[in-house]
Structures are given as structure tokens and as C-alpha cells.
CSV table of C-alpha atoms and ligand atoms in Angstrom, one decimal:
chain,number,residue,atom,x,y,z
A,1,MET,CA,-4.1,6.3,26.3
A,2,LYS,CA,-6.2,5.5,29.4
A,3,LYS,CA,-8.8,3.0,28.6
A,4,GLY,CA,-12.5,4.0,29.2
A,5,ARG,CA,-14.8,2.6,31.8
A,6,LEU,CA,-17.5,0.0,31.3
A,7,ILE,CA,-20.7,1.0,33.1
A,8,VAL,CA,-23.7,-1.3,33.5
A,9,LEU,CA,-26.9,0.5,34.3
A,10,SER,CA,-30.0,-1.5,35.1
A,11,GLY,CA,-33.4,-0.8,36.8
A,12,PRO,CA,-37.0,-1.6,36.3
A,13,SER,CA,-39.1,-0.4,33.4
A,14,GLY,CA,-40.4,3.1,34.2
A,15,VAL,CA,-37.6,4.1,36.5
A,16,GLY,CA,-36.1,6.6,34.0
A,17,LYS,CA,-32.9,4.8,33.0
A,18,GLY,CA,-33.1,6.3,29.6
A,19,THR,CA,-33.4,9.9,30.8
A,20,VAL,CA,-30.5,9.4,33.3
A,21,VAL,CA,-28.3,8.1,30.4
A,22,LYS,CA,-29.3,11.0,28.1
A,23,ALA,CA,-28.5,13.6,30.8
A,24,LEU,CA,-25.2,11.9,31.5
A,25,MET,CA,-24.2,12.0,27.9
A,26,GLU,CA,-25.1,15.7,27.8
A,27,ARG,CA,-22.9,16.5,30.7
A,28,ASN,CA,-19.9,14.2,29.8
A,29,PRO,CA,-18.5,14.3,26.2
A,30,LYS,CA,-16.5,11.1,27.0
A,31,VAL,CA,-19.7,9.1,27.7
A,32,ARG,CA,-21.2,6.8,25.1
A,33,VAL,CA,-24.1,4.4,25.2
A,34,SER,CA,-23.8,1.0,23.5
A,35,VAL,CA,-26.4,0.2,20.8
A,36,SER,CA,-27.9,-3.1,21.6
A,37,ALA,CA,-29.3,-5.7,19.2
A,38,THR,CA,-32.8,-7.0,19.7
A,39,THR,CA,-35.5,-9.2,18.1
A,40,ARG,CA,-38.3,-7.1,19.3
A,41,GLN,CA,-40.6,-5.1,17.0
A,42,MET,CA,-39.4,-1.5,16.2
A,43,ARG,CA,-41.6,1.1,18.0
A,44,PRO,CA,-42.9,4.1,15.8
A,45,ASN,CA,-40.4,6.6,17.3
A,46,GLU,CA,-37.4,4.4,17.0
A,47,VAL,CA,-34.6,4.4,14.5
A,48,SER,CA,-32.7,1.3,13.4
A,49,GLY,CA,-28.9,1.6,14.3
A,50,ILE,CA,-29.7,4.4,16.9
A,51,HIS,CA,-32.1,2.9,19.4
A,52,TYR,CA,-31.4,-0.7,18.5
A,53,ASP,CA,-30.1,-2.9,15.8
A,54,PHE,CA,-33.3,-4.7,15.0
A,55,LEU,CA,-32.6,-8.3,13.9
A,56,SER,CA,-34.5,-11.4,13.0
A,57,HIS,CA,-34.6,-14.3,15.4
A,58,GLU,CA,-32.4,-16.4,13.1
A,59,GLU,CA,-29.8,-13.5,12.6
A,60,PHE,CA,-29.6,-13.0,16.4
A,61,GLU,CA,-29.0,-16.7,17.0
A,62,ARG,CA,-26.4,-16.8,14.3
A,63,ARG,CA,-24.6,-13.9,16.1
A,64,ILE,CA,-24.9,-15.9,19.5
A,65,ALA,CA,-23.3,-18.9,17.8
A,66,GLU,CA,-20.5,-16.6,16.5
A,67,ASN,CA,-19.9,-15.4,20.0
A,68,GLN,CA,-20.5,-11.7,19.0
A,69,PHE,CA,-22.2,-10.7,22.2
A,70,LEU,CA,-20.7,-9.6,25.5
A,71,GLU,CA,-24.0,-10.6,27.1
A,72,TYR,CA,-27.4,-11.5,25.8
A,73,ALA,CA,-30.8,-12.3,27.5
A,74,GLU,CA,-34.3,-13.2,26.7
A,75,TYR,CA,-36.6,-10.6,28.2
A,76,VAL,CA,-40.4,-10.7,27.7
A,77,GLY,CA,-40.1,-13.1,24.8
A,78,ASN,CA,-37.3,-11.3,22.8
A,79,TYR,CA,-33.7,-11.5,22.7
A,80,TYR,CA,-31.6,-8.4,23.7
A,81,GLY,CA,-27.7,-8.3,23.5
A,82,THR,CA,-24.7,-6.1,23.5
A,83,PRO,CA,-22.3,-6.5,20.6
A,84,GLU,CA,-18.9,-6.8,22.1
A,85,GLU,CA,-16.7,-5.4,19.3
A,86,PRO,CA,-18.0,-1.8,19.3
A,87,VAL,CA,-17.9,-1.7,23.1
A,88,ASN,CA,-14.2,-2.8,23.2
A,89,ARG,CA,-13.4,-0.3,20.4
A,90,MET,CA,-14.9,2.6,22.3
A,91,LEU,CA,-13.2,1.5,25.5
A,92,GLU,CA,-9.8,1.5,23.7
A,93,GLU,CA,-10.6,5.0,22.5
A,94,GLY,CA,-10.7,6.0,26.1
A,95,LEU,CA,-14.5,6.5,26.1
A,96,ASP,CA,-16.7,5.4,29.0
A,97,VAL,CA,-19.3,3.1,27.7
A,98,ILE,CA,-22.8,2.7,29.3
A,99,LEU,CA,-24.7,-0.5,28.9
A,100,GLU,CA,-28.3,0.1,29.6
A,101,ILE,CA,-29.5,-3.5,30.1
A,102,GLU,CA,-31.8,-5.7,32.2
A,103,VAL,CA,-30.4,-7.6,35.2
A,104,GLN,CA,-29.6,-11.1,33.7
A,105,GLY,CA,-27.3,-9.4,31.1
A,106,GLY,CA,-26.0,-7.2,33.9
A,107,LEU,CA,-24.9,-10.2,36.0
A,108,GLN,CA,-23.2,-11.7,32.9
A,109,VAL,CA,-21.2,-8.5,32.3
A,110,MET,CA,-20.2,-8.4,36.0
A,111,GLN,CA,-19.0,-12.0,35.9
A,112,ARG,CA,-17.0,-11.5,32.7
A,113,ARG,CA,-15.6,-8.0,33.5
A,114,SER,CA,-14.9,-7.6,37.1
A,115,ASP,CA,-13.8,-4.0,36.6
A,116,ALA,CA,-17.3,-3.0,35.2
A,117,ILE,CA,-19.0,-0.3,37.4
A,118,SER,CA,-22.5,-1.7,38.0
A,119,ILE,CA,-25.3,0.8,39.0
A,120,PHE,CA,-28.9,-0.3,39.8
A,121,ILE,CA,-31.4,2.6,39.4
A,122,ALA,CA,-34.2,2.1,41.8
A,123,ALA,CA,-37.5,4.1,42.2
A,124,PRO,CA,-38.2,5.9,45.6
A,125,SER,CA,-40.9,3.2,46.2
A,126,PHE,CA,-43.1,0.7,44.3
A,127,GLU,CA,-46.0,3.1,44.6
A,128,VAL,CA,-44.1,5.8,42.8
A,129,LEU,CA,-42.9,3.2,40.2
A,130,ALA,CA,-46.6,2.2,39.6
A,131,GLY,CA,-47.6,5.8,39.3
A,132,ARG,CA,-44.9,6.4,36.7
A,133,LEU,CA,-46.0,3.4,34.6
A,134,ARG,CA,-49.6,4.5,34.6
A,135,GLY,CA,-48.6,8.1,33.8
A,136,ARG,CA,-47.1,6.9,30.5
A,137,GLY,CA,-50.7,6.3,29.5
A,138,ASP,CA,-49.9,3.7,26.9
A,139,THR,CA,-50.3,0.5,28.9
A,140,ASP,CA,-53.3,-1.3,30.4
A,141,GLU,CA,-53.5,-2.3,34.1
A,142,ASP,CA,-52.7,-5.9,33.4
A,143,LYS,CA,-49.4,-5.0,31.6
A,144,ILE,CA,-48.6,-2.6,34.5
A,145,GLN,CA,-49.1,-5.4,37.0
A,146,LYS,CA,-46.8,-7.6,34.9
A,147,ARG,CA,-44.1,-4.9,34.8
A,148,LEU,CA,-44.3,-4.5,38.6
A,149,GLN,CA,-44.0,-8.2,39.0
A,150,THR,CA,-40.8,-8.1,36.8
A,151,ALA,CA,-39.5,-5.1,38.7
A,152,ARG,CA,-39.8,-7.2,42.0
A,153,ARG,CA,-37.7,-9.9,40.4
A,154,GLU,CA,-35.2,-7.3,39.2
A,155,TYR,CA,-34.9,-5.9,42.8
A,156,LEU,CA,-33.9,-9.3,44.0
A,157,VAL,CA,-30.9,-9.2,41.9
A,158,ALA,CA,-30.0,-5.5,42.7
A,159,PRO,CA,-27.9,-6.4,45.9
A,160,GLN,CA,-25.3,-7.9,43.5
A,161,TYR,CA,-24.8,-4.4,41.8
A,162,ARG,CA,-21.9,-2.2,43.2
A,163,TYR,CA,-24.2,0.9,43.6
A,164,VAL,CA,-27.9,1.7,44.0
A,165,VAL,CA,-29.0,5.1,42.9
A,166,VAL,CA,-32.6,6.2,43.7
A,167,ASN,CA,-34.2,8.2,40.9
A,168,ASP,CA,-36.3,10.5,42.9
A,169,ARG,CA,-35.5,13.7,41.1
A,170,LEU,CA,-33.6,13.4,37.8
A,171,GLU,CA,-31.0,16.0,38.6
A,172,ASN,CA,-30.2,14.2,41.9
A,173,ALA,CA,-29.9,10.8,40.2
A,174,VAL,CA,-27.5,12.1,37.5
A,175,ASP,CA,-25.5,14.0,40.3
A,176,ASP,CA,-25.2,10.7,42.2
A,177,VAL,CA,-24.1,8.7,39.1
A,178,GLN,CA,-21.5,11.5,38.4
A,179,ALA,CA,-20.2,11.1,41.9
A,180,ILE,CA,-19.9,7.4,41.5
A,181,LEU,CA,-17.8,7.8,38.3
A,182,ARG,CA,-15.7,10.5,40.0
A,183,ALA,CA,-15.0,8.4,43.0
A,184,GLU,CA,-14.1,5.4,40.9
A,185,ALA,CA,-11.6,7.4,38.9
A,186,LEU,CA,-9.9,8.5,42.2
A,187,GLN,CA,-9.4,4.8,43.4
A,188,THR,CA,-5.7,4.2,44.3
A,189,GLU,CA,-5.4,1.6,41.5
A,190,HIS,CA,-6.0,4.3,38.9
A,191,GLN,CA,-3.5,6.6,40.5
A,192,LEU,CA,-0.5,4.5,40.5
A,193,GLU,CA,1.2,6.4,37.7
A,194,LEU,CA,1.0,9.5,39.7
A,195,LEU,CA,2.4,7.8,42.9
A,196,LYS,CA,5.3,6.3,40.8
A,197,GLU,CA,6.9,9.7,40.7
A,198,ALA,CA,8.3,9.2,44.1
A,199,GLU,CA,10.3,6.2,43.0
B,1,5GP,P1,-37.2,-2.1,25.7
B,1,5GP,O1,-37.8,-3.2,24.9
B,1,5GP,O2,-38.3,-1.5,26.6
B,1,5GP,O3,-36.4,-1.2,24.9
B,1,5GP,O4,-36.2,-2.8,26.7
B,1,5GP,C1,-36.5,-3.8,27.5
B,1,5GP,C2,-35.4,-4.1,28.6
B,1,5GP,O5,-34.3,-4.7,27.9
B,1,5GP,C3,-34.9,-2.9,29.3
B,1,5GP,O6,-34.8,-3.2,30.7
B,1,5GP,C4,-33.5,-2.6,28.7
B,1,5GP,O7,-32.7,-2.0,29.5
B,1,5GP,C5,-33.1,-4.0,28.3
B,1,5GP,N1,-32.1,-4.1,27.3
B,1,5GP,C6,-31.9,-3.2,26.2
B,1,5GP,N2,-30.8,-3.6,25.6
B,1,5GP,C7,-30.3,-4.8,26.2
B,1,5GP,C8,-29.2,-5.6,26.0
B,1,5GP,O8,-28.4,-5.4,25.0
B,1,5GP,N3,-29.0,-6.6,26.8
B,1,5GP,C9,-29.8,-6.8,27.9
B,1,5GP,N4,-29.5,-7.9,28.6
B,1,5GP,N5,-30.9,-6.1,28.0
B,1,5GP,C10,-31.1,-5.0,27.3
């Protein structure tokens, strides 16, 4: 069976990564999202094992020591990491696996898996990003400024991603990601079986 593809999707807080991922899964039955582990507090709307595996600091560090993570990073005072085994299992089953992760982790995955398809989701502008963060209504101005600062640092890393998709309108952004996945599948190296027929 053909192995699935590993897709790294990063982008600043408020850019709509989660919505893009949800729309992609609705459109593609072969796409799955990896469930990360984190030490941050569970939010009221979240379910353990679905949104994240919520772990204690000690348990997370034990799993680091056991080499259980494909990547992990500290982000705003908490650990976040991708458990490697379930990702490998899904890839073996031919499923495409999306890692919705921040940029430090994104870089680790790109280094370890050169075949990973890396996509940075950007906002049309910083003004639009600030507007979206304010529109969420649940954060004060100080927090919004901090998130924008973090976003600026994330943009510095973005040139290392293979693709940049601007989330102006959700439908367009999802179309763009679909186009990337389609073009990647058409690369010659993935078509060699077909070309062998001439031998
Ligand atoms: P939040 O706390 O808002 O759910 O996520 C904060 C940031 O952590 C987001 O940018 C999210 O994409 C990122 N993140 C979620 N899971 C992982 C992970 O497994 N590894 C890394 N490196 N970042 C993650």
C-alpha cells in the first residue's frame, strides 16, 4: 500500500489553522490530524484525547526521555509535542497526517523527515491578524500585543517552509492547500511505478 504523506501546518495564533484543517478533513476522507500532547490547562470546550492528550509536566518529560515524540517544543510556558507512534501507524495505513504545530516543532519535523510537506498559513496582513484576534473577544489588549509579537517571530521562520498559503477567505485557503497536495502527488518520484511499464 502507498504510504500517506506527512503535512506540517503552521501559522500564527488567530490565522485560522484549525478551521483550514477541519475543512480539509471534511473534503478528504484520507486526511487525519495528529492529536498532540500538552501540559497546558484544558479549556472548557476541549475533550481529552480529541483536542489534546493533557499531561502533567512530569509525564511529558518522562515521554521526552523515552523518545516518544517526533517533535516537541515549549510554547508560552507549556510543552507541546507530537507522539510519533500513532503518526507512523496512520502513514503506514496510507492516511495523510496533518501536524498542526508551531514553528519550532515544524522545523524539527522538516529536519527529521525531509519528505514532509510544510505549509505556513499567513494572514493577508498584520492588521487583519490583529483584527481577528480582537474579534475573538476573549483576550485583553496586552495579550493581543504579545500574540502579535509571537506572530512576528513566527514569520521570520516561515521562509523555511515549502509553501505559504494566505488565509484571506477560508474557501480559497483550503483550495490552495488541496492544490499543493495534488501537485505533490504528481511529482515524478511518486509516478515511477507508472513509468516502469515502458521497461
Ligand atoms: P493552543 O494552546 O492554542 O491549543 O496551541 C498553541 C500553539 O501550539 C499553536 O500554534 C499550535 O499549533 C501549537 N501546537 C499544538 N500542538 C503542538 C505540537 O504537538 N507540537 C508543537 N510544536 N506545537 C503544537
